[in-house]
């Protein structure tokens, strides 16, 4: 089935999960779409089976805390940042719940983590105003960039370049093979004093970059020229919450949750809002991602903490 305006409007809540006692701070779908893994402020890591629609297992990171969880290319390993003792990134085997490697270096909280879509490379951005380049096979940082402010960063879908959003006012593009030479392109945006950037994502076709903010708008820019194509607003975020925005896998639609539990969807080409879905959440929807392979997406709210899967009405 192809995603269209009408198909998106027909999505309905299919499953609700209440596995957590505190807010879900992040989740990530496996590349094959068969599982989704969540990290929570209650120090738990919950693995869900997307096909059976039920929790599979729960692990804990009680000593270090857990945030920004990301699948690697192996379906049974993840990397994540810590929100308790230190700012080391950890590489965990889900199979036997053992750490494979530690990645020390950041001196303040890690606020961005992006796994390469093609190999064992990943990047991290921190409040220590650095972006670090890593390889899963080595505990040593492979590259270090000093910035002027808080970074957001992400790989492009081919894993050849990565984008860094700096100071909530510019996007810098780096070639992974020569990033030490500096960015090959810099796009300067108008600085908005009312909010800061909280996320940056490429579309799957590599043509678009989505910039999330903790204000009442998100921006869609051309990944090659840096031109602002659309600014999407009209959703509630009065308390400056970090709300995750996402593309659909076909790169055609952009979606974000709001503080009133609704999900807003726009057509990326026309810029028109095509749907406002009722997620039946009781608070701000802080996490929102579309399954990369199946016609479902998941969302999580911050206070009662539940995860909801959506499927088109015809298949519920």
Short mmCIF file of C-alpha atoms in Angstrom, two decimals:
data_model
loop_
_atom_site.label_atom_id
_atom_site.label_comp_id
_atom_site.label_asym_id
_atom_site.label_seq_id
_atom_site.Cartn_x
_atom_site.Cartn_y
_atom_site.Cartn_z
CA UNK A 1 0.00 0.00 0.00
CA UNK A 2 1.24 3.47 -0.91
CA UNK A 3 1.09 6.33 1.56
CA UNK A 4 -1.35 9.04 0.47
CA UNK A 5 -3.15 11.87 2.23
CA UNK A 6 -6.21 9.66 2.69
CA UNK A 7 -4.23 6.68 3.96
CA UNK A 8 -2.53 8.86 6.57
CA UNK A 9 -5.87 10.29 7.68
CA UNK A 10 -7.16 6.75 8.22
CA UNK A 11 -4.52 5.71 10.79
CA UNK A 12 -5.92 4.64 14.17
CA UNK A 13 -4.46 3.55 17.50
CA UNK A 14 -3.92 -0.21 17.46
CA UNK A 15 -1.89 -1.00 20.59
CA UNK A 16 -1.14 0.76 23.84
CA UNK A 17 1.76 -0.25 26.09
CA UNK A 18 2.33 0.80 29.68
CA UNK A 19 5.61 -0.90 30.48
CA UNK A 20 7.30 2.13 32.01
CA UNK A 21 7.06 4.04 35.29
CA UNK A 22 8.72 7.19 33.93
CA UNK A 23 8.90 8.96 30.61
CA UNK A 24 10.17 7.28 27.45
CA UNK A 25 13.02 9.50 26.26
CA UNK A 26 13.78 7.74 22.96
CA UNK A 27 12.94 4.80 20.73
CA UNK A 28 14.32 3.34 17.55
CA UNK A 29 13.04 0.84 14.97
CA UNK A 30 15.35 -1.93 13.82
CA UNK A 31 16.40 -1.56 10.15
CA UNK A 32 14.17 -4.52 9.18
CA UNK A 33 11.19 -2.98 10.98
CA UNK A 34 10.50 -6.11 13.01
CA UNK A 35 11.30 -4.65 16.43
CA UNK A 36 11.35 -1.29 18.18
CA UNK A 37 13.45 -0.57 21.25
CA UNK A 38 12.81 2.17 23.82
CA UNK A 39 14.86 3.88 26.51
CA UNK A 40 13.21 5.46 29.53
CA UNK A 41 13.99 7.72 32.48
CA UNK A 42 13.12 4.73 34.69
CA UNK A 43 16.45 3.20 33.46
CA UNK A 44 14.71 0.49 31.44
CA UNK A 45 15.28 -0.71 27.88
CA UNK A 46 12.19 -2.38 26.44
CA UNK A 47 12.23 -4.42 23.24
CA UNK A 48 8.92 -4.74 21.37
CA UNK A 49 7.94 -7.17 18.65
CA UNK A 50 6.27 -5.10 15.92
CA UNK A 51 4.67 -8.05 14.14
CA UNK A 52 3.12 -9.58 17.23
CA UNK A 53 2.51 -6.19 18.81
CA UNK A 54 3.79 -7.04 22.27
CA UNK A 55 6.78 -6.46 24.56
CA UNK A 56 9.53 -9.01 24.04
CA UNK A 57 11.93 -8.34 26.92
CA UNK A 58 13.07 -5.67 29.35
CA UNK A 59 16.66 -4.83 30.33
CA UNK A 60 17.91 -2.25 32.83
CA UNK A 61 20.72 0.28 32.96
CA UNK A 62 20.15 1.31 36.56
CA UNK A 63 23.66 2.48 37.35
CA UNK A 64 24.17 4.68 34.30
CA UNK A 65 20.67 5.51 33.10
CA UNK A 66 19.77 5.30 29.42
CA UNK A 67 18.91 7.81 26.69
CA UNK A 68 19.17 8.23 22.91
CA UNK A 69 19.11 4.50 22.22
CA UNK A 70 20.03 3.46 18.66
CA UNK A 71 20.20 0.13 16.88
CA UNK A 72 23.48 -0.78 15.21
CA UNK A 73 23.46 -2.93 12.05
CA UNK A 74 23.22 -6.08 14.11
CA UNK A 75 19.65 -6.55 15.28
CA UNK A 76 20.81 -7.62 18.73
CA UNK A 77 23.12 -4.70 19.62
CA UNK A 78 22.50 -1.06 20.50
CA UNK A 79 24.43 2.05 21.48
CA UNK A 80 23.07 4.60 23.92
CA UNK A 81 24.05 7.63 25.95
CA UNK A 82 23.80 7.79 29.73
CA UNK A 83 21.98 10.33 31.85
CA UNK A 84 23.24 9.49 35.34
CA UNK A 85 26.86 8.91 36.32
CA UNK A 86 28.91 9.96 33.31
CA UNK A 87 28.71 10.96 29.66
CA UNK A 88 30.23 7.78 28.23
CA UNK A 89 28.38 6.10 25.34
CA UNK A 90 27.79 2.39 25.81
CA UNK A 91 27.59 -0.46 23.28
CA UNK A 92 25.31 -3.21 24.56
CA UNK A 93 24.58 -6.76 23.43
CA UNK A 94 20.85 -7.40 23.88
CA UNK A 95 21.46 -11.12 23.50
CA UNK A 96 23.27 -11.57 26.82
CA UNK A 97 22.81 -8.06 28.34
CA UNK A 98 26.55 -7.38 28.40
CA UNK A 99 28.52 -4.33 27.39
CA UNK A 100 30.72 -4.87 24.35
CA UNK A 101 32.53 -1.54 24.53
CA UNK A 102 32.58 1.90 26.15
CA UNK A 103 33.15 5.18 24.33
CA UNK A 104 34.45 7.80 26.78
CA UNK A 105 35.32 11.36 25.83
CA UNK A 106 32.38 13.72 26.20
CA UNK A 107 32.47 15.84 29.33
CA UNK A 108 28.82 16.93 29.31
CA UNK A 109 25.53 15.29 28.41
CA UNK A 110 25.23 13.73 24.96
CA UNK A 111 22.27 15.30 23.16
CA UNK A 112 22.63 13.80 19.67
CA UNK A 113 23.53 10.30 18.51
CA UNK A 114 23.37 9.03 14.93
CA UNK A 115 24.41 5.63 13.58
CA UNK A 116 25.75 5.38 10.05
CA UNK A 117 23.22 3.59 7.80
CA UNK A 118 25.98 1.66 6.01
CA UNK A 119 28.79 0.72 8.44
CA UNK A 120 30.03 0.70 12.04
CA UNK A 121 30.57 4.45 12.24
CA UNK A 122 28.49 6.70 14.48
CA UNK A 123 28.57 10.33 15.57
CA UNK A 124 27.65 11.99 18.83
CA UNK A 125 27.02 15.60 19.80
CA UNK A 126 27.27 16.93 23.33
CA UNK A 127 26.61 19.98 25.48
CA UNK A 128 30.41 20.16 25.77
CA UNK A 129 30.15 21.77 22.31
CA UNK A 130 31.82 18.94 20.44
CA UNK A 131 30.85 16.35 17.85
CA UNK A 132 32.78 13.11 18.02
CA UNK A 133 33.17 10.46 15.33
CA UNK A 134 33.38 6.83 16.49
CA UNK A 135 33.80 3.32 15.17
CA UNK A 136 32.07 0.47 17.01
CA UNK A 137 35.26 -1.59 16.79
CA UNK A 138 37.40 0.87 18.78
CA UNK A 139 36.87 2.70 22.10
CA UNK A 140 38.95 5.60 20.81
CA UNK A 141 37.37 8.66 19.26
CA UNK A 142 38.09 8.68 15.50
CA UNK A 143 37.55 12.40 15.06
CA UNK A 144 36.69 15.49 17.07
CA UNK A 145 35.06 18.78 16.09
CA UNK A 146 34.84 21.80 18.38
CA UNK A 147 31.78 23.98 17.83
CA UNK A 148 30.50 27.30 19.12
CA UNK A 149 27.36 25.92 20.72
CA UNK A 150 25.02 23.00 21.30
CA UNK A 151 25.05 20.62 18.31
CA UNK A 152 22.47 18.42 16.62
CA UNK A 153 23.77 16.00 14.00
CA UNK A 154 22.80 13.17 11.67
CA UNK A 155 24.11 10.99 8.86
CA UNK A 156 22.68 11.17 5.37
CA UNK A 157 21.02 7.93 4.11
CA UNK A 158 24.12 6.86 2.13
CA UNK A 159 26.46 7.31 5.11
CA UNK A 160 28.83 9.50 3.07
CA UNK A 161 28.15 12.84 4.69
CA UNK A 162 26.78 14.09 7.96
CA UNK A 163 25.08 17.32 8.89
CA UNK A 164 25.67 19.32 12.04
CA UNK A 165 23.25 21.96 13.22
CA UNK A 166 25.12 24.54 15.29
CA UNK A 167 23.87 27.34 17.57
CA UNK A 168 20.33 26.87 16.21
CA UNK A 169 21.27 29.03 13.24
CA UNK A 170 23.43 27.12 10.75
CA UNK A 171 23.70 23.69 9.14
CA UNK A 172 27.18 22.46 8.20
CA UNK A 173 27.68 19.50 5.85
CA UNK A 174 30.80 17.34 6.21
CA UNK A 175 32.26 14.65 4.00
CA UNK A 176 33.05 11.69 6.24
CA UNK A 177 36.28 10.93 4.37
CA UNK A 178 37.70 14.42 4.86
CA UNK A 179 35.68 15.98 7.65
CA UNK A 180 38.87 17.25 9.35
CA UNK A 181 39.16 19.76 6.50
CA UNK A 182 35.95 21.40 7.66
CA UNK A 183 32.46 21.59 6.15
CA UNK A 184 32.06 21.57 2.38
CA UNK A 185 28.81 23.53 2.70
CA UNK A 186 27.33 25.84 5.33
CA UNK A 187 23.72 27.00 5.30
CA UNK A 188 22.94 29.96 7.53
CA UNK A 189 19.39 30.33 8.81
CA UNK A 190 17.72 33.25 10.47
CA UNK A 191 18.28 32.92 14.21
CA UNK A 192 15.07 32.67 16.23
CA UNK A 193 15.48 33.80 19.85
CA UNK A 194 12.25 32.10 20.93
CA UNK A 195 13.52 28.53 20.58
CA UNK A 196 16.49 26.27 19.92
CA UNK A 197 17.05 23.37 17.55
CA UNK A 198 16.51 19.96 19.13
CA UNK A 199 16.91 17.55 16.22
CA UNK A 200 18.04 17.14 12.63
CA UNK A 201 17.12 14.34 10.22
CA UNK A 202 17.66 13.55 6.56
CA UNK A 203 14.84 12.17 4.43
CA UNK A 204 15.43 8.65 3.07
CA UNK A 205 15.98 9.99 -0.44
CA UNK A 206 18.69 12.33 0.91
CA UNK A 207 17.12 15.42 -0.66
CA UNK A 208 15.64 17.02 2.45
CA UNK A 209 16.68 17.91 5.99
CA UNK A 210 14.13 18.31 8.76
CA UNK A 211 15.04 20.60 11.66
CA UNK A 212 13.09 20.19 14.90
CA UNK A 213 12.84 22.94 17.51
CA UNK A 214 11.47 23.24 21.03
CA UNK A 215 9.21 26.00 19.76
CA UNK A 216 5.98 25.88 17.79
CA UNK A 217 7.48 25.16 14.37
CA UNK A 218 9.76 22.80 12.43
CA UNK A 219 11.65 23.54 9.22
CA UNK A 220 12.15 21.60 6.02
CA UNK A 221 15.22 22.58 4.00
CA UNK A 222 16.78 21.52 0.72
CA UNK A 223 19.75 19.27 1.58
CA UNK A 224 21.76 20.47 -1.42
CA UNK A 225 21.12 24.22 -1.42
CA UNK A 226 20.04 24.92 2.17
CA UNK A 227 16.96 26.81 1.05
CA UNK A 228 14.02 26.71 3.47
CA UNK A 229 11.24 24.91 1.61
CA UNK A 230 8.56 24.99 4.30
CA UNK A 231 8.03 26.03 7.89
CA UNK A 232 5.40 23.85 9.58
CA UNK A 233 3.48 25.12 12.60
CA UNK A 234 0.01 25.15 14.11
CA UNK A 235 0.68 22.52 16.77
CA UNK A 236 0.88 23.10 20.52
CA UNK A 237 4.23 23.38 22.28
CA UNK A 238 3.85 26.19 24.80
CA UNK A 239 6.22 24.63 27.37
CA UNK A 240 9.24 24.34 25.04
CA UNK A 241 9.25 20.54 25.15
CA UNK A 242 11.60 18.57 22.87
CA UNK A 243 9.20 16.95 20.39
CA UNK A 244 10.56 14.46 17.86
CA UNK A 245 9.64 15.12 14.23
CA UNK A 246 10.02 12.44 11.54
CA UNK A 247 9.72 11.70 7.86
CA UNK A 248 7.64 8.86 6.50
CA UNK A 249 9.90 6.23 4.81
CA UNK A 250 8.92 7.46 1.33
CA UNK A 251 10.18 10.99 2.23
CA UNK A 252 6.80 12.43 1.23
CA UNK A 253 5.30 13.35 4.59
CA UNK A 254 6.50 15.00 7.80
CA UNK A 255 4.93 14.37 11.19
CA UNK A 256 5.25 15.67 14.73
CA UNK A 257 3.35 15.21 17.97
CA UNK A 258 2.12 18.05 20.15
CA UNK A 259 1.65 18.75 23.84
CA UNK A 260 -2.09 18.02 23.60
CA UNK A 261 -1.51 14.45 22.40
CA UNK A 262 -2.36 15.08 18.75
CA UNK A 263 -0.15 14.16 15.77
CA UNK A 264 0.16 16.63 12.90
CA UNK A 265 1.08 15.48 9.39
CA UNK A 266 2.11 17.61 6.41
CA UNK A 267 2.77 16.91 2.75
CA UNK A 268 6.45 17.77 2.25
CA UNK A 269 6.01 18.86 -1.36
CA UNK A 270 2.97 21.09 -1.04
CA UNK A 271 3.55 22.13 2.55
CA UNK A 272 -0.12 21.51 3.29
CA UNK A 273 -1.28 19.88 6.50
CA UNK A 274 -3.02 16.64 5.53
CA UNK A 275 -4.01 15.14 8.89
CA UNK A 276 -4.34 15.73 12.61
CA UNK A 277 -4.53 12.33 14.32
CA UNK A 278 -5.72 11.75 17.86
CA UNK A 279 -3.00 9.73 19.55
CA UNK A 280 -5.09 9.46 22.74
CA UNK A 281 -2.03 10.58 24.67
CA UNK A 282 -2.41 12.39 27.96
CA UNK A 283 0.64 14.61 27.53
CA UNK A 284 3.23 15.88 25.05
CA UNK A 285 4.27 13.35 22.40
CA UNK A 286 8.04 13.40 22.81
CA UNK A 287 8.91 10.41 20.58
CA UNK A 288 7.49 9.71 17.13
CA UNK A 289 8.85 7.46 14.37
CA UNK A 290 7.48 5.63 11.34
CA UNK A 291 8.38 1.97 10.88
CA UNK A 292 10.95 1.75 8.03
CA UNK A 293 9.36 -1.36 6.50
CA UNK A 294 5.73 -1.72 7.64
CA UNK A 295 2.68 0.52 7.56
CA UNK A 296 2.80 1.44 11.24
CA UNK A 297 4.30 4.13 13.37
CA UNK A 298 4.87 4.55 17.08
CA UNK A 299 4.55 7.44 19.49
CA UNK A 300 5.22 7.96 23.18
CA UNK A 301 4.03 10.62 25.58
CA UNK A 302 5.96 12.02 28.44
CA UNK A 303 3.83 11.86 31.55
CA UNK A 304 1.71 8.70 31.63
CA UNK A 305 4.28 7.09 29.38
CA UNK A 306 2.72 4.81 26.89
CA UNK A 307 3.60 3.70 23.44
CA UNK A 308 1.02 3.58 20.70
CA UNK A 309 1.23 1.86 17.35
CA UNK A 310 -0.82 3.11 14.43
CA UNK A 311 -2.13 1.16 11.50
CA UNK A 312 -4.51 2.24 8.77
CA UNK A 313 -8.14 1.76 9.77
CA UNK A 314 -8.69 -0.88 7.10
CA UNK A 315 -6.24 -3.27 8.76
CA UNK A 316 -7.25 -2.85 12.42
#
